[in-house]
Backbone as JSON Lines, residues from 0, in Angstrom:
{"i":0,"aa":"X","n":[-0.36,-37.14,-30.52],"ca":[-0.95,-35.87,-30.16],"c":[-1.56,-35.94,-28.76]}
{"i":1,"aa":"X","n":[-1.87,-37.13,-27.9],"ca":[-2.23,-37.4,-26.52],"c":[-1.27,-36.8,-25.81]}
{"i":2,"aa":"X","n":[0.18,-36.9,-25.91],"ca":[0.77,-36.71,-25.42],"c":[1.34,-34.84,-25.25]}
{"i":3,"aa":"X","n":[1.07,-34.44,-23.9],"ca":[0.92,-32.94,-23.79],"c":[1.97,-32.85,-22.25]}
{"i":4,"aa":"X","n":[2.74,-31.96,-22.81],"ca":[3.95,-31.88,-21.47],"c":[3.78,-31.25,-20.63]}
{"i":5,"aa":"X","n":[4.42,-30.87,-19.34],"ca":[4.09,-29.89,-18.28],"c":[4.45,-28.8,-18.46]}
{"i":6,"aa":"X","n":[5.21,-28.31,-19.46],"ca":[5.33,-26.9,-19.78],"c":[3.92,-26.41,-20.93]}
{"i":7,"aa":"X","n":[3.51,-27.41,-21.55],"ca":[2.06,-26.73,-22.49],"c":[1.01,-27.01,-21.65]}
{"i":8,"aa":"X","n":[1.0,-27.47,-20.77],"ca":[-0.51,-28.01,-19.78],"c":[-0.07,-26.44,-18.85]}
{"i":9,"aa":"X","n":[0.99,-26.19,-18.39],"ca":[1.03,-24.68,-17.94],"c":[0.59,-23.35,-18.61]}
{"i":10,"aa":"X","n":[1.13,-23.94,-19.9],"ca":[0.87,-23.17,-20.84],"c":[-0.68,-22.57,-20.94]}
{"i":11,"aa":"X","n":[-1.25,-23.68,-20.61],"ca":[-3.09,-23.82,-21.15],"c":[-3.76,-23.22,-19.93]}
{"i":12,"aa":"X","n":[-2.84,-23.59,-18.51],"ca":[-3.41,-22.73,-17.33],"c":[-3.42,-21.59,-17.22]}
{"i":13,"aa":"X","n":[-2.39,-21.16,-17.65],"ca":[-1.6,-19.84,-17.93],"c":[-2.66,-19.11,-18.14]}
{"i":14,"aa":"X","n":[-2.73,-19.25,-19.81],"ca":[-3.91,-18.79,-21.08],"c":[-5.39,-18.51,-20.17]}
{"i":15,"aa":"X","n":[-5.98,-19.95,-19.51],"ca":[-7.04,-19.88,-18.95],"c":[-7.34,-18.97,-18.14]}
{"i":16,"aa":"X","n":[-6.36,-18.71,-17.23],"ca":[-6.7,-18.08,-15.82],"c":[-6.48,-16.29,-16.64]}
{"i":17,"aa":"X","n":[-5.69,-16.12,-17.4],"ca":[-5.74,-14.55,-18.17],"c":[-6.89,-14.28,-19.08]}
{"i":18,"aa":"X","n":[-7.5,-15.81,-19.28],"ca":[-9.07,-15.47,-20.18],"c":[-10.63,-15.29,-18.94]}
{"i":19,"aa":"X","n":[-10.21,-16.11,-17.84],"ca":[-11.17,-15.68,-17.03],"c":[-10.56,-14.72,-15.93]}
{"i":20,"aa":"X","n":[-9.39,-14.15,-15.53],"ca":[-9.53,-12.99,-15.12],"c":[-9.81,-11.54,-16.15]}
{"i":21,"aa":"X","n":[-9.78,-11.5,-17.27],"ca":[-10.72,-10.26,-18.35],"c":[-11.93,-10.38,-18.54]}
{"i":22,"aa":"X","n":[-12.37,-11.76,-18.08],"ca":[-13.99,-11.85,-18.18],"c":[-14.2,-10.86,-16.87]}
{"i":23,"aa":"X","n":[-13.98,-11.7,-15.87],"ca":[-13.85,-11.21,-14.68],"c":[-14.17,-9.38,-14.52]}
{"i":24,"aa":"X","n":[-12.96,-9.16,-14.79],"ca":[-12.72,-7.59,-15.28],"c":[-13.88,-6.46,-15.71]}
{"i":25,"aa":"X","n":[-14.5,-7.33,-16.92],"ca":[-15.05,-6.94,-17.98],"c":[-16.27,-6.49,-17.37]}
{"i":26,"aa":"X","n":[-16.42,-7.83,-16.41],"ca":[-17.82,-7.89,-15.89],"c":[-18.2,-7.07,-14.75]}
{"i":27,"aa":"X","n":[-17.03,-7.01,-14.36],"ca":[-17.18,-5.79,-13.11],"c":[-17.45,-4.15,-13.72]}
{"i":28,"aa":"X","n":[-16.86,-4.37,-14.63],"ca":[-16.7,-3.07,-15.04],"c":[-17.73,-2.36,-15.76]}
{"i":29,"aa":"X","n":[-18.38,-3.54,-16.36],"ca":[-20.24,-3.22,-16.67],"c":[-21.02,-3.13,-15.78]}
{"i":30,"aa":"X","n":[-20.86,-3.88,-14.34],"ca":[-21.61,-4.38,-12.84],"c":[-21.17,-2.26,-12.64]}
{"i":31,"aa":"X","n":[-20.12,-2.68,-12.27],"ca":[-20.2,-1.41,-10.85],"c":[-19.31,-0.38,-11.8]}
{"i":32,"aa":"X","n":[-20.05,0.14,-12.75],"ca":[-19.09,1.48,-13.37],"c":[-18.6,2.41,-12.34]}
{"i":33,"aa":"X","n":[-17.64,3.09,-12.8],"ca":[-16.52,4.19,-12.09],"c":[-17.39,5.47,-11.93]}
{"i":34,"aa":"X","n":[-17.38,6.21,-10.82],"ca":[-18.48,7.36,-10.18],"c":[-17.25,8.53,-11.76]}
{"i":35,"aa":"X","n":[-18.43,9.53,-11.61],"ca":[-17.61,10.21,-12.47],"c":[-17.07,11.54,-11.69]}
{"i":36,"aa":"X","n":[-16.19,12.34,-12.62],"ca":[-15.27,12.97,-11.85],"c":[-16.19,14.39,-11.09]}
{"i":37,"aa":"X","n":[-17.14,14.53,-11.35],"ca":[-18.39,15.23,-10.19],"c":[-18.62,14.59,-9.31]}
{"i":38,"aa":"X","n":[-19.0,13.27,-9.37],"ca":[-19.03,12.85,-8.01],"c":[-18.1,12.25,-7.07]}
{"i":39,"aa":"X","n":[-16.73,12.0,-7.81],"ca":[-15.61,11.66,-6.75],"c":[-15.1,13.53,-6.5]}
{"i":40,"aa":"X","n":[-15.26,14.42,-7.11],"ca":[-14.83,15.48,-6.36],"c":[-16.02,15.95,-5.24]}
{"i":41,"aa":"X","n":[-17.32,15.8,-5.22],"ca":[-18.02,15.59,-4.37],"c":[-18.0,14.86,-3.22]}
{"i":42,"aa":"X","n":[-17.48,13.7,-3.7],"ca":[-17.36,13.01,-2.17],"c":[-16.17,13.24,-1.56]}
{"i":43,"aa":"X","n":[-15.01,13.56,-2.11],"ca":[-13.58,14.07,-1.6],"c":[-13.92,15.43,-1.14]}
{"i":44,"aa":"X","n":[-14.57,16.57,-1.46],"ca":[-14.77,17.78,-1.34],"c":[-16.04,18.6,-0.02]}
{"i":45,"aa":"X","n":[-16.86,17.55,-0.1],"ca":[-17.76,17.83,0.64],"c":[-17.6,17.31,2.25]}
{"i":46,"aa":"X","n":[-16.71,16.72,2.29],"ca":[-16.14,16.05,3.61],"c":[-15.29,16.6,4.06]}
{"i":47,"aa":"X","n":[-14.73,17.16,5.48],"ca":[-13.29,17.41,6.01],"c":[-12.65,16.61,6.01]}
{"i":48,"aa":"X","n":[-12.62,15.07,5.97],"ca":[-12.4,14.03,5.72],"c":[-11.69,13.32,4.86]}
{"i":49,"aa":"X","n":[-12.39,14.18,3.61],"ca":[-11.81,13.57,1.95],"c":[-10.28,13.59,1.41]}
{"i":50,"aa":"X","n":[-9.4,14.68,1.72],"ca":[-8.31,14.74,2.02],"c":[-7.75,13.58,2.57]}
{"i":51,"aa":"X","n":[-7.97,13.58,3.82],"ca":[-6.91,12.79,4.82],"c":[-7.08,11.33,4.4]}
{"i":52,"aa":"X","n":[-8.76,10.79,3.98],"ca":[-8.88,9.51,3.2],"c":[-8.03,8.91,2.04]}
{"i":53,"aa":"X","n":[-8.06,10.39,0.93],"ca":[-7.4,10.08,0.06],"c":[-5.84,9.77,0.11]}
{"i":54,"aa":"X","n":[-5.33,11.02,0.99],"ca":[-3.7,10.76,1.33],"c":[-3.19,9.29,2.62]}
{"i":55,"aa":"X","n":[-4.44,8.84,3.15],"ca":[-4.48,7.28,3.67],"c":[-3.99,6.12,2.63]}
{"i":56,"aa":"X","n":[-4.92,6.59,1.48],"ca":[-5.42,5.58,0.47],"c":[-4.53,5.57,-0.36]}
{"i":57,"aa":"X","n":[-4.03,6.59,-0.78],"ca":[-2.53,6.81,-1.65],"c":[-1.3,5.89,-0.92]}
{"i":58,"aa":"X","n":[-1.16,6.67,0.44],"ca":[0.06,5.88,1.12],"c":[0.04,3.86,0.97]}
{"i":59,"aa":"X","n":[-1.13,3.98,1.15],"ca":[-1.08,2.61,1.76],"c":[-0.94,1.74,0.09]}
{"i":60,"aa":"X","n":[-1.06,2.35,-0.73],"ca":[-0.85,2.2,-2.29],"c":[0.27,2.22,-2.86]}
{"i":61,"aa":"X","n":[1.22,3.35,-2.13],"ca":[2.2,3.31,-2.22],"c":[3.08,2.25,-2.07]}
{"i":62,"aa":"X","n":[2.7,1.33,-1.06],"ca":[3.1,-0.05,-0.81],"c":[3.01,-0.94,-1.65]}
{"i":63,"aa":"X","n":[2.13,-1.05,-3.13],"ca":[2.39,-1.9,-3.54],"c":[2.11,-1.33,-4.98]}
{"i":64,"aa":"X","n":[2.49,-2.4,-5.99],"ca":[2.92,-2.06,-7.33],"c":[1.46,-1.88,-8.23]}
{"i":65,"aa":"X","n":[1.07,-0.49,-7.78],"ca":[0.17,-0.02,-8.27],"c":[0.65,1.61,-9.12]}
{"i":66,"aa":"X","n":[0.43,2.1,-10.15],"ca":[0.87,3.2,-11.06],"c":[0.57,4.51,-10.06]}
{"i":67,"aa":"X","n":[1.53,5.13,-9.71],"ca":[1.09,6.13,-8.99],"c":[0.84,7.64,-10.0]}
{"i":68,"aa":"X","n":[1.23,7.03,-10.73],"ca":[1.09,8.26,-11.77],"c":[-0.95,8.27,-12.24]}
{"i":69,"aa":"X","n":[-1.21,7.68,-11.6],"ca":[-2.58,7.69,-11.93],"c":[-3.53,8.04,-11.28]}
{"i":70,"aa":"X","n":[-2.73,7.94,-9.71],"ca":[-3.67,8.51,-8.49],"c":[-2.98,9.89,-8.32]}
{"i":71,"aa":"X","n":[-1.64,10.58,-8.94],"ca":[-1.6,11.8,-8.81],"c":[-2.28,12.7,-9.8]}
{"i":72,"aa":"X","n":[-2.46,12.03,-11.16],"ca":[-3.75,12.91,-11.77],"c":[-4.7,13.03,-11.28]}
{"i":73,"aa":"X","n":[-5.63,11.95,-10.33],"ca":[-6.81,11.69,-9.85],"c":[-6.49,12.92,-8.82]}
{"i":74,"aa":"X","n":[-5.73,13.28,-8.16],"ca":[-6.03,14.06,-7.2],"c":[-5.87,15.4,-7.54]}
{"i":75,"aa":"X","n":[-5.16,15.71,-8.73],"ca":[-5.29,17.01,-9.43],"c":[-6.37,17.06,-10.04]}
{"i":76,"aa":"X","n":[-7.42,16.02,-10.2],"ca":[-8.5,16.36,-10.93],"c":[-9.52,16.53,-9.75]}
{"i":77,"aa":"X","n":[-9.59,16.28,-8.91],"ca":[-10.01,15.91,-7.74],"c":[-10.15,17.26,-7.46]}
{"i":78,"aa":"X","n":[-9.11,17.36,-6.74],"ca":[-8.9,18.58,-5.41],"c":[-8.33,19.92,-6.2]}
{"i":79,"aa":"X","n":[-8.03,20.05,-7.58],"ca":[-7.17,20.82,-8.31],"c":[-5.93,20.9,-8.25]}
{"i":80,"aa":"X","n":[-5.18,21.87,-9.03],"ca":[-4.06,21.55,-9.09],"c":[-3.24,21.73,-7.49]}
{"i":81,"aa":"X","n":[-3.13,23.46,-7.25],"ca":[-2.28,23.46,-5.96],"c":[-2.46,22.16,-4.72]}
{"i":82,"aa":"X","n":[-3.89,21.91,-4.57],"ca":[-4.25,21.16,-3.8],"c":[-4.04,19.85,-4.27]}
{"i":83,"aa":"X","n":[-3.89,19.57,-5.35],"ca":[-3.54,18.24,-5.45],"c":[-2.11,18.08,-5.6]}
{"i":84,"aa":"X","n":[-1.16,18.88,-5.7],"ca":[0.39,18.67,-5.38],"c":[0.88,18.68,-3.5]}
{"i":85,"aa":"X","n":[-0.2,19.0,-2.51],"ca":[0.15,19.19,-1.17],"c":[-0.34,17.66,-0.9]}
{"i":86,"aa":"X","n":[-1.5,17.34,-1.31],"ca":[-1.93,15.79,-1.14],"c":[-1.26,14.83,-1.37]}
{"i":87,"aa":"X","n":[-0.81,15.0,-2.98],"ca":[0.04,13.95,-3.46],"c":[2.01,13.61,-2.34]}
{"i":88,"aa":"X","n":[2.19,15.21,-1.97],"ca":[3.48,14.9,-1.9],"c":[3.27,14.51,0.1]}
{"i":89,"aa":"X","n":[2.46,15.1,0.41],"ca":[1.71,14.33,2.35],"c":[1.86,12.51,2.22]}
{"i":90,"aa":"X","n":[0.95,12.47,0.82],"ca":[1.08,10.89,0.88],"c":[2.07,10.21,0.33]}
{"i":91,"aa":"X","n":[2.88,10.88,-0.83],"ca":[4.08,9.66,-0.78],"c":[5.18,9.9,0.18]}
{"i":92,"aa":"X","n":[5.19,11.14,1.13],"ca":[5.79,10.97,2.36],"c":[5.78,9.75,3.35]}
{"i":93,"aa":"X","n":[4.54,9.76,3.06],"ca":[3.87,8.79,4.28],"c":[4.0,7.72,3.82]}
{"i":94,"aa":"X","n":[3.97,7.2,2.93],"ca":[4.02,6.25,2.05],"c":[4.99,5.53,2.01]}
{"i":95,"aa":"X","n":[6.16,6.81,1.52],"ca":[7.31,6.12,1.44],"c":[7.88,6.38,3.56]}
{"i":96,"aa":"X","n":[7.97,6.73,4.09],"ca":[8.14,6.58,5.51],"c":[7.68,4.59,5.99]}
{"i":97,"aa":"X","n":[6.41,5.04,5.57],"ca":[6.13,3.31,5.87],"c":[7.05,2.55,5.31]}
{"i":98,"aa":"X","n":[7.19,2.36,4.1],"ca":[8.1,1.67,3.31],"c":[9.43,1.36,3.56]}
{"i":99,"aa":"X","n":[9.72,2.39,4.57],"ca":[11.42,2.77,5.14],"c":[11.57,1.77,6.91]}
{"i":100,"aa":"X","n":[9.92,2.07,6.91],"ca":[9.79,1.3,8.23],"c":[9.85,-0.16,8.29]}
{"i":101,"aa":"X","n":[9.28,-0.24,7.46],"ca":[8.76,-1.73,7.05],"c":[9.98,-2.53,6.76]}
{"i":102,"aa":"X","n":[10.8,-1.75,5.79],"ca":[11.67,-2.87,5.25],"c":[12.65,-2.43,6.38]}
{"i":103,"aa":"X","n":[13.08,-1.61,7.36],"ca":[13.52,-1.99,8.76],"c":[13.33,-2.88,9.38]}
């Protein structure tokens, strides 16, 4: 039973590093809770700003394998509906443009 191979000693790293990144997680998520949806439409809304941040923040998201289906609800909840379909489709323009550039 001493004897433990390099595929179960991976195995055990594996396990480890998925038990302390949910601690991790967990702990943040009690630390710095999520603003609620009054105050992220507040801070998107009360700015001329909030727009162009968000469709920044989208694009540059767009870049990587993050659910976009989650930041286009966020911005219909956000900005409402009409306004959140002109946001959403500015930034995966942009988004995907970069993307077209990039892998050029």
């Amino acid at each position: 039973m001493g004897d433990v191979t390099r595929e179960q000693r991976r195995a055990i790293y594996r396990f480890a590093a998925l038990v302390i990144f949910i601690a991790v997680a967990a702990a943040a998520a009690w630390l710095f809770p999520l603003p609620s949806l009054g105050e992220l439409q507040g801070y998107f809304s009360n700015t001329r700003w909030g727009p162009v941040l968000f469709v920044l923040g989208y694009a540059v998201l767009t870049l990587s394998p993050v659910p976009k289906n989650v930041l286009s609800i966020g911005a219909g909840a956000v900005f409402g509906f009409a306004a959140g379909i002109g946001v959403v489709i500015a930034a995966a323009l942009l988004g995907s443009t970069a993307a077209f550039w990039l892998g050029r």
